Amino acid sequence: MTLKKTILASVIGAAFAGATLMPLAASAETLRIGYSADFETLDLHEQLSGGVLRFSHMTFDPLVRWTKDFEFEPRLATEWEQTDDTHTRFTLREGVTFHSGNEFTAKDVVWTIERLKESPDYRAIFEPIESVEAVDDYTVEITTAEPYPLLLNLATYIFPMDSEFYTGETEDGNAKDEIVKAGNTFASRNASGTGPFKVTNRRQGVRVDMERFEDYWDTESPGNVSEIVLTPIAENASRVAALLSGSVDFIDAVPPNDLDRVRDAQGANLVEVPGTRIIGFQLNEETVEAFQDERVRQAVDLAINQEGIADRLMRGFATPAAQFSPEGYAGHNPELTPRYDLERAQALMAEAGFEEGFSVDMIAPNNRYVNDAQIAQAVANMLSRINITVNLRTMPLAQYWPEYDERASDIAMIGWHSDTEDTANFFQYLTFCIDEESGAGQYNYGSYCNEEIDALVTEADSEVDLERRAEMLQQAEAMLYEDAGFVMLHWQNLAYGAADGIDIEPVVNAIDFPYLGDLVIER
Amino acid sequence: MIAFLIKRLMHAVLVMFVISLLAFAIQDNLGDPVAQMVGQSVPESERQALRERLGLTDPFLVQYARFAKNAVQGDFGNSYFYGEPALEVIGRHLPATLELVFAATLIIVLFSVPIGVYSAIKPRSLISRFFMSASIIGISIPVFLTAIVLIQIFSIGITVSIFPDATGWGSWLNGLLSTSGNMPSFGRGYDLVHVFGSWDTNLATLSGLQHLVLPAVSLASIMLPLFVRLIRAEMMEVMQSEYVKYARAKGISMRRVYFVHALKNTMLPVITVGGVQIGTMVAYTILTETVFQWPGMGLMFLDAINRADIPLIVSYLMIVGVIFVVTNTVVDLIYGLVNPTVKLTGKPA
């Protein structure tokens, strides 16, 4: 009997204690997220994708990160200094611990950069870094082969990993640090970073649970999210419905058709951010001889009403573009604006001897970019006004890339986001003369080639005077505009939806990696 | 009986073989999985190396032979996206789908029998006519639309203001037609109860059941009208038969005639159709699960197609093939129990 009473008393006592503790627990906030896609893996270096980078910013911290205005904000690196043309020293933050309890030091940075150089997805981007060395526990020195102006851009990709945690062998004898795509590796299932959240439970494609790391170094961060439940909801309509019905607090990628619905909804808010992904078309000069003529390319560009597409088709959810670089990028040239002029386009076609026009094939994906198939259809209609008859085929992404790689169609749609958040990257992949050896022009569908532009961009890429470099890149944009080497449409905007009281605006940015560690919830 | 089961087992093996061959044959049209497994700036040489590691560059027959050899030993390959054996991935998603199908079947059985019987007994009554027209509408509305409408009405809520709000009756009608929403609109919820293995159930908690309601109703919306009409038609036919007339002539109570004599014989064709339809329902879950983000096999399959995750696609198709064979076998067994004149033998019928 006494035993029973004791149990009873302790149960009541526990319940009472629980009840009194409640007000304290109430300041802890749970954020329920509905993202359009799950991150593919927990291994930061297995795949360079938006999803994995979003995860990186939740569970890890980069050396530096982008602010909303494309400035660098110190994170795990507190200071940096270029000692000569090819050497840069980073001073690291002290007193930072990993989720595993290990202390963060220079050796972790060295280990991480060396692993990045082994990663198939990052190898090409980290090519300019020749070596990295720990000078002392809180200083690293990075050596580049050539003078390289974008080292800080690369540093936004360096999320130091817990070298001790990832060293050794698993029970089945595999190295813990191995990078295997689609492999069931240790690093793809376990993570130890320095970031604000640690993963407590994950069912891939279904749900991820995270909780705030109690020893997080950034005690000045106003963020008060203590728990995150992330559910991937791929279907646009369902994701919006989940927000509007209050089942989730925060969603990404609100589709253009639902912008007004979310904006006007009670209890939910819409936050729009101009994006950095350029959407455009490439004209195949190999299959259509006419596209080798600068006048025909210009006519195509002039015939397309970028502002009309951004206004009507995208419902204002895009910024009309006449160059690769969005505002904030070094190469953004404010003088270049869309130049829709149908009469001039027709005149140019006549001048080039194509008054009668011709007919071409066009391919576009139908599930990759916002409204991609409809945009392609609109462009096809616009081209018919300069007598170019377009035979459009749209297809899902999985089939689109093999088709794109074949370069058999005459016009192809592409969207591109610069991995380095820098202008040169657009040129190097999309318009450089194709060189299979160096990999230049890997996505130059149309085999467009202008050696002057290439030379200018290449020169800019080893120019360490950033102002001078920006001028060169802006000039390159102007030359490409003149030559109509790439048909620009718009930069796709980003739209997030958040429930009332979730102040998402300060933590979202143009690169689409919300800094959720700093998110403040006031309900 | 034993011979019958053995024969069915051989059917299942044959079905799996044919499906796997077909699935493999179309894999080239599914697209390139590698493009979605690498970042945009990865050079072609790296991509080619990955294709070779995954064995995608081998000729069709070599790939199939390798797959078949492993499959016989129970290894269906690793999913590209999940990085785990495809069968494990499917096993994890299977319980969610089965619970959904179970709940939808329950709704169908509970509603179709009374409605079907009633409208057969009283074909001219207003209520019967209402159910018949409603069933036509139900059959013709796609699941996708039903699901979205259900979400709008019961999860988000609608505000009706077509009646004058100033008048008493107007605001009463507006209030009557408006809904406040707040039914869960996606997923299985956070209150799952672990049963065993990879099976967490929705059926044990109130919140779990709430999450199940809308998806189950929308999944049932296609089959329910079908069964109402089927039961009604069969019942009306049975009511005309000699033995029912004889039973009535004997003066047995109508209730007994309807529910003991007539209904039993009505159920025979219903069981046959029902068995086949349960298999079809597994296929319909693809739509329902997509809209409600229900983490079952259907959603997983659609994702796999978008990613050209070939091992997962092939395994899913084979598993669904087996589900069809199993449900058909079970139907045949039940048929034997309900109708003793049916003999199950190994001989072709």
mmCIF file with all atom_site columns, N, CA and C in Angstrom, chain B residues 120-172:
data_model
loop_
_atom_site.group_PDB
_atom_site.id
_atom_site.type_symbol
_atom_site.label_atom_id
_atom_site.label_alt_id
_atom_site.label_comp_id
_atom_site.label_asym_id
_atom_site.label_entity_id
_atom_site.label_seq_id
_atom_site.pdbx_PDB_ins_code
_atom_site.Cartn_x
_atom_site.Cartn_y
_atom_site.Cartn_z
_atom_site.occupancy
_atom_site.B_iso_or_equiv
_atom_site.pdbx_formal_charge
_atom_site.auth_seq_id
_atom_site.auth_comp_id
_atom_site.auth_asym_id
_atom_site.auth_atom_id
_atom_site.pdbx_PDB_model_num
ATOM 1   N N  . ALA B 1 120 ? -32.471 -0.123 -53.975 1.00 0.00 ? 120 ALA B N  1
ATOM 2   C CA . ALA B 1 120 ? -33.014 -1.240 -54.757 1.00 0.00 ? 120 ALA B CA 1
ATOM 3   C C  . ALA B 1 120 ? -34.421 -1.559 -54.287 1.00 0.00 ? 120 ALA B C  1
ATOM 4   N N  . ILE B 1 121 ? -34.631 -1.459 -52.970 1.00 0.00 ? 121 ILE B N  1
ATOM 5   C CA . ILE B 1 121 ? -35.946 -1.787 -52.433 1.00 0.00 ? 121 ILE B CA 1
ATOM 6   C C  . ILE B 1 121 ? -36.961 -0.711 -52.786 1.00 0.00 ? 121 ILE B C  1
ATOM 7   N N  . LYS B 1 122 ? -36.533 0.551  -52.675 1.00 0.00 ? 122 LYS B N  1
ATOM 8   C CA . LYS B 1 122 ? -37.454 1.664  -52.957 1.00 0.00 ? 122 LYS B CA 1
ATOM 9   C C  . LYS B 1 122 ? -36.899 2.494  -54.099 1.00 0.00 ? 122 LYS B C  1
ATOM 10  N N  . PRO B 1 123 ? -36.864 1.956  -55.316 1.00 0.00 ? 123 PRO B N  1
ATOM 11  C CA . PRO B 1 123 ? -36.196 2.650  -56.422 1.00 0.00 ? 123 PRO B CA 1
ATOM 12  C C  . PRO B 1 123 ? -36.836 3.994  -56.757 1.00 0.00 ? 123 PRO B C  1
ATOM 13  N N  . ARG B 1 124 ? -38.123 4.164  -56.418 1.00 0.00 ? 124 ARG B N  1
ATOM 14  C CA . ARG B 1 124 ? -38.791 5.397  -56.836 1.00 0.00 ? 124 ARG B CA 1
ATOM 15  C C  . ARG B 1 124 ? -38.769 6.489  -55.778 1.00 0.00 ? 124 ARG B C  1
ATOM 16  N N  . SER B 1 125 ? -38.288 6.169  -54.593 1.00 0.00 ? 125 SER B N  1
ATOM 17  C CA . SER B 1 125 ? -38.349 7.183  -53.541 1.00 0.00 ? 125 SER B CA 1
ATOM 18  C C  . SER B 1 125 ? -37.376 8.324  -53.849 1.00 0.00 ? 125 SER B C  1
ATOM 19  N N  . LEU B 1 126 ? -37.692 9.475  -53.275 1.00 0.00 ? 126 LEU B N  1
ATOM 20  C CA . LEU B 1 126 ? -36.879 10.669 -53.527 1.00 0.00 ? 126 LEU B CA 1
ATOM 21  C C  . LEU B 1 126 ? -35.435 10.446 -53.100 1.00 0.00 ? 126 LEU B C  1
ATOM 22  N N  . ILE B 1 127 ? -35.279 9.799  -51.941 1.00 0.00 ? 127 ILE B N  1
ATOM 23  C CA . ILE B 1 127 ? -33.935 9.589  -51.419 1.00 0.00 ? 127 ILE B CA 1
ATOM 24  C C  . ILE B 1 127 ? -33.122 8.729  -52.387 1.00 0.00 ? 127 ILE B C  1
ATOM 25  N N  . SER B 1 128 ? -33.734 7.680  -52.936 1.00 0.00 ? 128 SER B N  1
ATOM 26  C CA . SER B 1 128 ? -33.023 6.833  -53.893 1.00 0.00 ? 128 SER B CA 1
ATOM 27  C C  . SER B 1 128 ? -32.599 7.635  -55.107 1.00 0.00 ? 128 SER B C  1
ATOM 28  N N  . ARG B 1 129 ? -33.537 8.456  -55.597 1.00 0.00 ? 129 ARG B N  1
ATOM 29  C CA . ARG B 1 129 ? -33.195 9.254  -56.775 1.00 0.00 ? 129 ARG B CA 1
ATOM 30  C C  . ARG B 1 129 ? -32.033 10.189 -56.474 1.00 0.00 ? 129 ARG B C  1
ATOM 31  N N  . PHE B 1 130 ? -32.059 10.772 -55.263 1.00 0.00 ? 130 PHE B N  1
ATOM 32  C CA . PHE B 1 130 ? -30.971 11.666 -54.879 1.00 0.00 ? 130 PHE B CA 1
ATOM 33  C C  . PHE B 1 130 ? -29.636 10.916 -54.888 1.00 0.00 ? 130 PHE B C  1
ATOM 34  N N  . PHE B 1 131 ? -29.645 9.714  -54.284 1.00 0.00 ? 131 PHE B N  1
ATOM 35  C CA . PHE B 1 131 ? -28.385 8.960  -54.233 1.00 0.00 ? 131 PHE B CA 1
ATOM 36  C C  . PHE B 1 131 ? -27.902 8.575  -55.627 1.00 0.00 ? 131 PHE B C  1
ATOM 37  N N  . MET B 1 132 ? -28.846 8.238  -56.493 1.00 0.00 ? 132 MET B N  1
ATOM 38  C CA . MET B 1 132 ? -28.441 7.839  -57.845 1.00 0.00 ? 132 MET B CA 1
ATOM 39  C C  . MET B 1 132 ? -27.807 9.007  -58.594 1.00 0.00 ? 132 MET B C  1
ATOM 40  N N  . SER B 1 133 ? -28.420 10.208 -58.486 1.00 0.00 ? 133 SER B N  1
ATOM 41  C CA . SER B 1 133 ? -27.797 11.339 -59.202 1.00 0.00 ? 133 SER B CA 1
ATOM 42  C C  . SER B 1 133 ? -26.469 11.694 -58.560 1.00 0.00 ? 133 SER B C  1
ATOM 43  N N  . ALA B 1 134 ? -26.436 11.640 -57.219 1.00 0.00 ? 134 ALA B N  1
ATOM 44  C CA . ALA B 1 134 ? -25.177 11.974 -56.543 1.00 0.00 ? 134 ALA B CA 1
ATOM 45  C C  . ALA B 1 134 ? -24.074 11.001 -56.971 1.00 0.00 ? 134 ALA B C  1
ATOM 46  N N  . SER B 1 135 ? -24.446 9.733  -57.186 1.00 0.00 ? 135 SER B N  1
ATOM 47  C CA . SER B 1 135 ? -23.410 8.754  -57.530 1.00 0.00 ? 135 SER B CA 1
ATOM 48  C C  . SER B 1 135 ? -22.862 9.022  -58.934 1.00 0.00 ? 135 SER B C  1
ATOM 49  N N  . ILE B 1 136 ? -23.738 9.496  -59.833 1.00 0.00 ? 136 ILE B N  1
ATOM 50  C CA . ILE B 1 136 ? -23.249 9.848  -61.179 1.00 0.00 ? 136 ILE B CA 1
ATOM 51  C C  . ILE B 1 136 ? -22.203 10.962 -61.068 1.00 0.00 ? 136 ILE B C  1
ATOM 52  N N  . ILE B 1 137 ? -22.551 11.971 -60.265 1.00 0.00 ? 137 ILE B N  1
ATOM 53  C CA . ILE B 1 137 ? -21.607 13.080 -60.093 1.00 0.00 ? 137 ILE B CA 1
ATOM 54  C C  . ILE B 1 137 ? -20.314 12.565 -59.474 1.00 0.00 ? 137 ILE B C  1
ATOM 55  N N  . GLY B 1 138 ? -20.454 11.714 -58.444 1.00 0.00 ? 138 GLY B N  1
ATOM 56  C CA . GLY B 1 138 ? -19.282 11.175 -57.761 1.00 0.00 ? 138 GLY B CA 1
ATOM 57  C C  . GLY B 1 138 ? -18.360 10.438 -58.698 1.00 0.00 ? 138 GLY B C  1
ATOM 58  N N  . ILE B 1 139 ? -18.939 9.632  -59.602 1.00 0.00 ? 139 ILE B N  1
ATOM 59  C CA . ILE B 1 139 ? -18.101 8.865  -60.521 1.00 0.00 ? 139 ILE B CA 1
ATOM 60  C C  . ILE B 1 139 ? -17.359 9.792  -61.475 1.00 0.00 ? 139 ILE B C  1
ATOM 61  N N  . SER B 1 140 ? -18.026 10.891 -61.861 1.00 0.00 ? 140 SER B N  1
ATOM 62  C CA . SER B 1 140 ? -17.411 11.696 -62.922 1.00 0.00 ? 140 SER B CA 1
ATOM 63  C C  . SER B 1 140 ? -16.415 12.738 -62.425 1.00 0.00 ? 140 SER B C  1
ATOM 64  N N  . ILE B 1 141 ? -16.386 13.039 -61.128 1.00 0.00 ? 141 ILE B N  1
ATOM 65  C CA . ILE B 1 141 ? -15.409 14.028 -60.653 1.00 0.00 ? 141 ILE B CA 1
ATOM 66  C C  . ILE B 1 141 ? -14.080 13.338 -60.353 1.00 0.00 ? 141 ILE B C  1
ATOM 67  N N  . PRO B 1 142 ? -12.987 13.850 -60.930 1.00 0.00 ? 142 PRO B N  1
ATOM 68  C CA . PRO B 1 142 ? -11.691 13.221 -60.672 1.00 0.00 ? 142 PRO B CA 1
ATOM 69  C C  . PRO B 1 142 ? -11.271 13.353 -59.207 1.00 0.00 ? 142 PRO B C  1
ATOM 70  N N  . VAL B 1 143 ? -10.538 12.361 -58.719 1.00 0.00 ? 143 VAL B N  1
ATOM 71  C CA . VAL B 1 143 ? -10.091 12.340 -57.324 1.00 0.00 ? 143 VAL B CA 1
ATOM 72  C C  . VAL B 1 143 ? -9.358  13.622 -56.955 1.00 0.00 ? 143 VAL B C  1
ATOM 73  N N  . PHE B 1 144 ? -8.553  14.074 -57.897 1.00 0.00 ? 144 PHE B N  1
ATOM 74  C CA . PHE B 1 144 ? -7.731  15.252 -57.676 1.00 0.00 ? 144 PHE B CA 1
ATOM 75  C C  . PHE B 1 144 ? -8.585  16.443 -57.269 1.00 0.00 ? 144 PHE B C  1
ATOM 76  N N  . LEU B 1 145 ? -9.674  16.640 -58.021 1.00 0.00 ? 145 LEU B N  1
ATOM 77  C CA . LEU B 1 145 ? -10.552 17.775 -57.770 1.00 0.00 ? 145 LEU B CA 1
ATOM 78  C C  . LEU B 1 145 ? -11.279 17.585 -56.448 1.00 0.00 ? 145 LEU B C  1
ATOM 79  N N  . THR B 1 146 ? -11.796 16.372 -56.229 1.00 0.00 ? 146 THR B N  1
ATOM 80  C CA . THR B 1 146 ? -12.480 16.092 -54.965 1.00 0.00 ? 146 THR B CA 1
ATOM 81  C C  . THR B 1 146 ? -11.584 16.461 -53.796 1.00 0.00 ? 146 THR B C  1
ATOM 82  N N  . ALA B 1 147 ? -10.316 16.049 -53.894 1.00 0.00 ? 147 ALA B N  1
ATOM 83  C CA . ALA B 1 147 ? -9.385  16.271 -52.797 1.00 0.00 ? 147 ALA B CA 1
ATOM 84  C C  . ALA B 1 147 ? -9.183  17.758 -52.545 1.00 0.00 ? 147 ALA B C  1
ATOM 85  N N  . ILE B 1 148 ? -8.973  18.519 -53.627 1.00 0.00 ? 148 ILE B N  1
ATOM 86  C CA . ILE B 1 148 ? -8.737  19.957 -53.467 1.00 0.00 ? 148 ILE B CA 1
ATOM 87  C C  . ILE B 1 148 ? -9.964  20.633 -52.862 1.00 0.00 ? 148 ILE B C  1
ATOM 88  N N  . VAL B 1 149 ? -11.157 20.224 -53.332 1.00 0.00 ? 149 VAL B N  1
ATOM 89  C CA . VAL B 1 149 ? -12.389 20.821 -52.808 1.00 0.00 ? 149 VAL B CA 1
ATOM 90  C C  . VAL B 1 149 ? -12.546 20.481 -51.331 1.00 0.00 ? 149 VAL B C  1
ATOM 91  N N  . LEU B 1 150 ? -12.266 19.240 -50.974 1.00 0.00 ? 150 LEU B N  1
ATOM 92  C CA . LEU B 1 150 ? -12.357 18.846 -49.560 1.00 0.00 ? 150 LEU B CA 1
ATOM 93  C C  . LEU B 1 150 ? -11.419 19.687 -48.703 1.00 0.00 ? 150 LEU B C  1
ATOM 94  N N  . ILE B 1 151 ? -10.199 19.898 -49.208 1.00 0.00 ? 151 ILE B N  1
ATOM 95  C CA . ILE B 1 151 ? -9.236  20.690 -48.441 1.00 0.00 ? 151 ILE B CA 1
ATOM 96  C C  . ILE B 1 151 ? -9.754  22.117 -48.256 1.00 0.00 ? 151 ILE B C  1
ATOM 97  N N  . GLN B 1 152 ? -10.281 22.684 -49.356 1.00 0.00 ? 152 GLN B N  1
ATOM 98  C CA . GLN B 1 152 ? -10.774 24.059 -49.268 1.00 0.00 ? 152 GLN B CA 1
ATOM 99  C C  . GLN B 1 152 ? -11.904 24.163 -48.245 1.00 0.00 ? 152 GLN B C  1
ATOM 100 N N  . ILE B 1 153 ? -12.832 23.228 -48.279 1.00 0.00 ? 153 ILE B N  1
ATOM 101 C CA . ILE B 1 153 ? -14.005 23.324 -47.407 1.00 0.00 ? 153 ILE B CA 1
ATOM 102 C C  . ILE B 1 153 ? -13.653 22.988 -45.953 1.00 0.00 ? 153 ILE B C  1
ATOM 103 N N  . PHE B 1 154 ? -12.929 21.896 -45.775 1.00 0.00 ? 154 PHE B N  1
ATOM 104 C CA . PHE B 1 154 ? -12.770 21.409 -44.403 1.00 0.00 ? 154 PHE B CA 1
ATOM 105 C C  . PHE B 1 154 ? -11.448 21.783 -43.749 1.00 0.00 ? 154 PHE B C  1
ATOM 106 N N  . SER B 1 155 ? -10.432 22.130 -44.536 1.00 0.00 ? 155 SER B N  1
ATOM 107 C CA . SER B 1 155 ? -9.164  22.498 -43.907 1.00 0.00 ? 155 SER B CA 1
ATOM 108 C C  . SER B 1 155 ? -8.992  24.004 -43.851 1.00 0.00 ? 155 SER B C  1
ATOM 109 N N  . ILE B 1 156 ? -9.216  24.662 -44.996 1.00 0.00 ? 156 ILE B N  1
ATOM 110 C CA . ILE B 1 156 ? -9.019  26.110 -45.030 1.00 0.00 ? 156 ILE B CA 1
ATOM 111 C C  . ILE B 1 156 ? -10.277 26.812 -44.557 1.00 0.00 ? 156 ILE B C  1
ATOM 112 N N  . GLY B 1 157 ? -11.424 26.292 -44.968 1.00 0.00 ? 157 GLY B N  1
ATOM 113 C CA . GLY B 1 157 ? -12.684 26.913 -44.585 1.00 0.00 ? 157 GLY B CA 1
ATOM 114 C C  . GLY B 1 157 ? -13.159 27.879 -45.646 1.00 0.00 ? 157 GLY B C  1
ATOM 115 N N  . ILE B 1 158 ? -14.482 28.001 -45.780 1.00 0.00 ? 158 ILE B N  1
ATOM 116 C CA . ILE B 1 158 ? -15.024 28.952 -46.744 1.00 0.00 ? 158 ILE B CA 1
ATOM 117 C C  . ILE B 1 158 ? -15.989 29.881 -46.030 1.00 0.00 ? 158 ILE B C  1
ATOM 118 N N  . THR B 1 159 ? -16.052 31.101 -46.524 1.00 0.00 ? 159 THR B N  1
ATOM 119 C CA . THR B 1 159 ? -16.987 32.069 -45.967 1.00 0.00 ? 159 THR B CA 1
ATOM 120 C C  . THR B 1 159 ? -18.019 32.370 -47.030 1.00 0.00 ? 159 THR B C  1
ATOM 121 N N  . VAL B 1 160 ? -19.284 32.045 -46.739 1.00 0.00 ? 160 VAL B N  1
ATOM 122 C CA . VAL B 1 160 ? -20.345 32.296 -47.703 1.00 0.00 ? 160 VAL B CA 1
ATOM 123 C C  . VAL B 1 160 ? -21.013 33.615 -47.358 1.00 0.00 ? 160 VAL B C  1
ATOM 124 N N  . SER B 1 161 ? -21.185 34.476 -48.360 1.00 0.00 ? 161 SER B N  1
ATOM 125 C CA . SER B 1 161 ? -21.861 35.745 -48.072 1.00 0.00 ? 161 SER B CA 1
ATOM 126 C C  . SER B 1 161 ? -22.825 36.104 -49.190 1.00 0.00 ? 161 SER B C  1
ATOM 127 N N  . ILE B 1 162 ? -23.428 35.081 -49.798 1.00 0.00 ? 162 ILE B N  1
ATOM 128 C CA . ILE B 1 162 ? -24.324 35.384 -50.924 1.00 0.00 ? 162 ILE B CA 1
ATOM 129 C C  . ILE B 1 162 ? -25.694 35.856 -50.430 1.00 0.00 ? 162 ILE B C  1
ATOM 130 N N  . PHE B 1 163 ? -26.032 35.529 -49.184 1.00 0.00 ? 163 PHE B N  1
ATOM 131 C CA . PHE B 1 163 ? -27.318 35.980 -48.665 1.00 0.00 ? 163 PHE B CA 1
ATOM 132 C C  . PHE B 1 163 ? -27.124 37.293 -47.914 1.00 0.00 ? 163 PHE B C  1
ATOM 133 N N  . PRO B 1 164 ? -28.150 38.133 -47.899 1.00 0.00 ? 164 PRO B N  1
ATOM 134 C CA . PRO B 1 164 ? -28.008 39.422 -47.196 1.00 0.00 ? 164 PRO B CA 1
ATOM 135 C C  . PRO B 1 164 ? -27.721 39.191 -45.717 1.00 0.00 ? 164 PRO B C  1
ATOM 136 N N  . ASP B 1 165 ? -26.609 39.723 -45.259 1.00 0.00 ? 165 ASP B N  1
ATOM 137 C CA . ASP B 1 165 ? -26.161 39.454 -43.906 1.00 0.00 ? 165 ASP B CA 1
ATOM 138 C C  . ASP B 1 165 ? -27.011 40.209 -42.881 1.00 0.00 ? 165 ASP B C  1
ATOM 139 N N  . ALA B 1 166 ? -27.673 41.298 -43.344 1.00 0.00 ? 166 ALA B N  1
ATOM 140 C CA . ALA B 1 166 ? -28.425 42.139 -42.417 1.00 0.00 ? 166 ALA B CA 1
ATOM 141 C C  . ALA B 1 166 ? -29.654 41.407 -41.885 1.00 0.00 ? 166 ALA B C  1
ATOM 142 N N  . THR B 1 167 ? -30.280 40.606 -42.748 1.00 0.00 ? 167 THR B N  1
ATOM 143 C CA . THR B 1 167 ? -31.485 39.910 -42.312 1.00 0.00 ? 167 THR B CA 1
ATOM 144 C C  . THR B 1 167 ? -31.111 38.707 -41.457 1.00 0.00 ? 167 THR B C  1
ATOM 145 N N  . GLY B 1 168 ? -32.024 38.330 -40.609 1.00 0.00 ? 168 GLY B N  1
ATOM 146 C CA . GLY B 1 168 ? -31.766 37.193 -39.717 1.00 0.00 ? 168 GLY B CA 1
ATOM 147 C C  . GLY B 1 168 ? -31.573 35.913 -40.491 1.00 0.00 ? 168 GLY B C  1
ATOM 148 N N  . TRP B 1 169 ? -32.475 35.644 -41.437 1.00 0.00 ? 169 TRP B N  1
ATOM 149 C CA . TRP B 1 169 ? -32.386 34.381 -42.176 1.00 0.00 ? 169 TRP B CA 1
ATOM 150 C C  . TRP B 1 169 ? -31.136 34.350 -43.047 1.00 0.00 ? 169 TRP B C  1
ATOM 151 N N  . GLY B 1 170 ? -30.765 35.538 -43.578 1.00 0.00 ? 170 GLY B N  1
ATOM 152 C CA . GLY B 1 170 ? -29.587 35.615 -44.445 1.00 0.00 ? 170 GLY B CA 1
ATOM 153 C C  . GLY B 1 170 ? -28.337 35.244 -43.696 1.00 0.00 ? 170 GLY B C  1
ATOM 154 N N  . SER B 1 171 ? -28.146 35.847 -42.511 1.00 0.00 ? 171 SER B N  1
ATOM 155 C CA . SER B 1 171 ? -26.908 35.550 -41.785 1.00 0.00 ? 171 SER B CA 1
ATOM 156 C C  . SER B 1 171 ? -26.932 34.114 -41.278 1.00 0.00 ? 171 SER B C  1
ATOM 157 N N  . TRP B 1 172 ? -28.172 33.606 -40.994 1.00 0.00 ? 172 TRP B N  1
ATOM 158 C CA . TRP B 1 172 ? -28.273 32.217 -40.556 1.00 0.00 ? 172 TRP B CA 1
ATOM 159 C C  . TRP B 1 172 ? -27.827 31.264 -41.676 1.00 0.00 ? 172 TRP B C  1
#
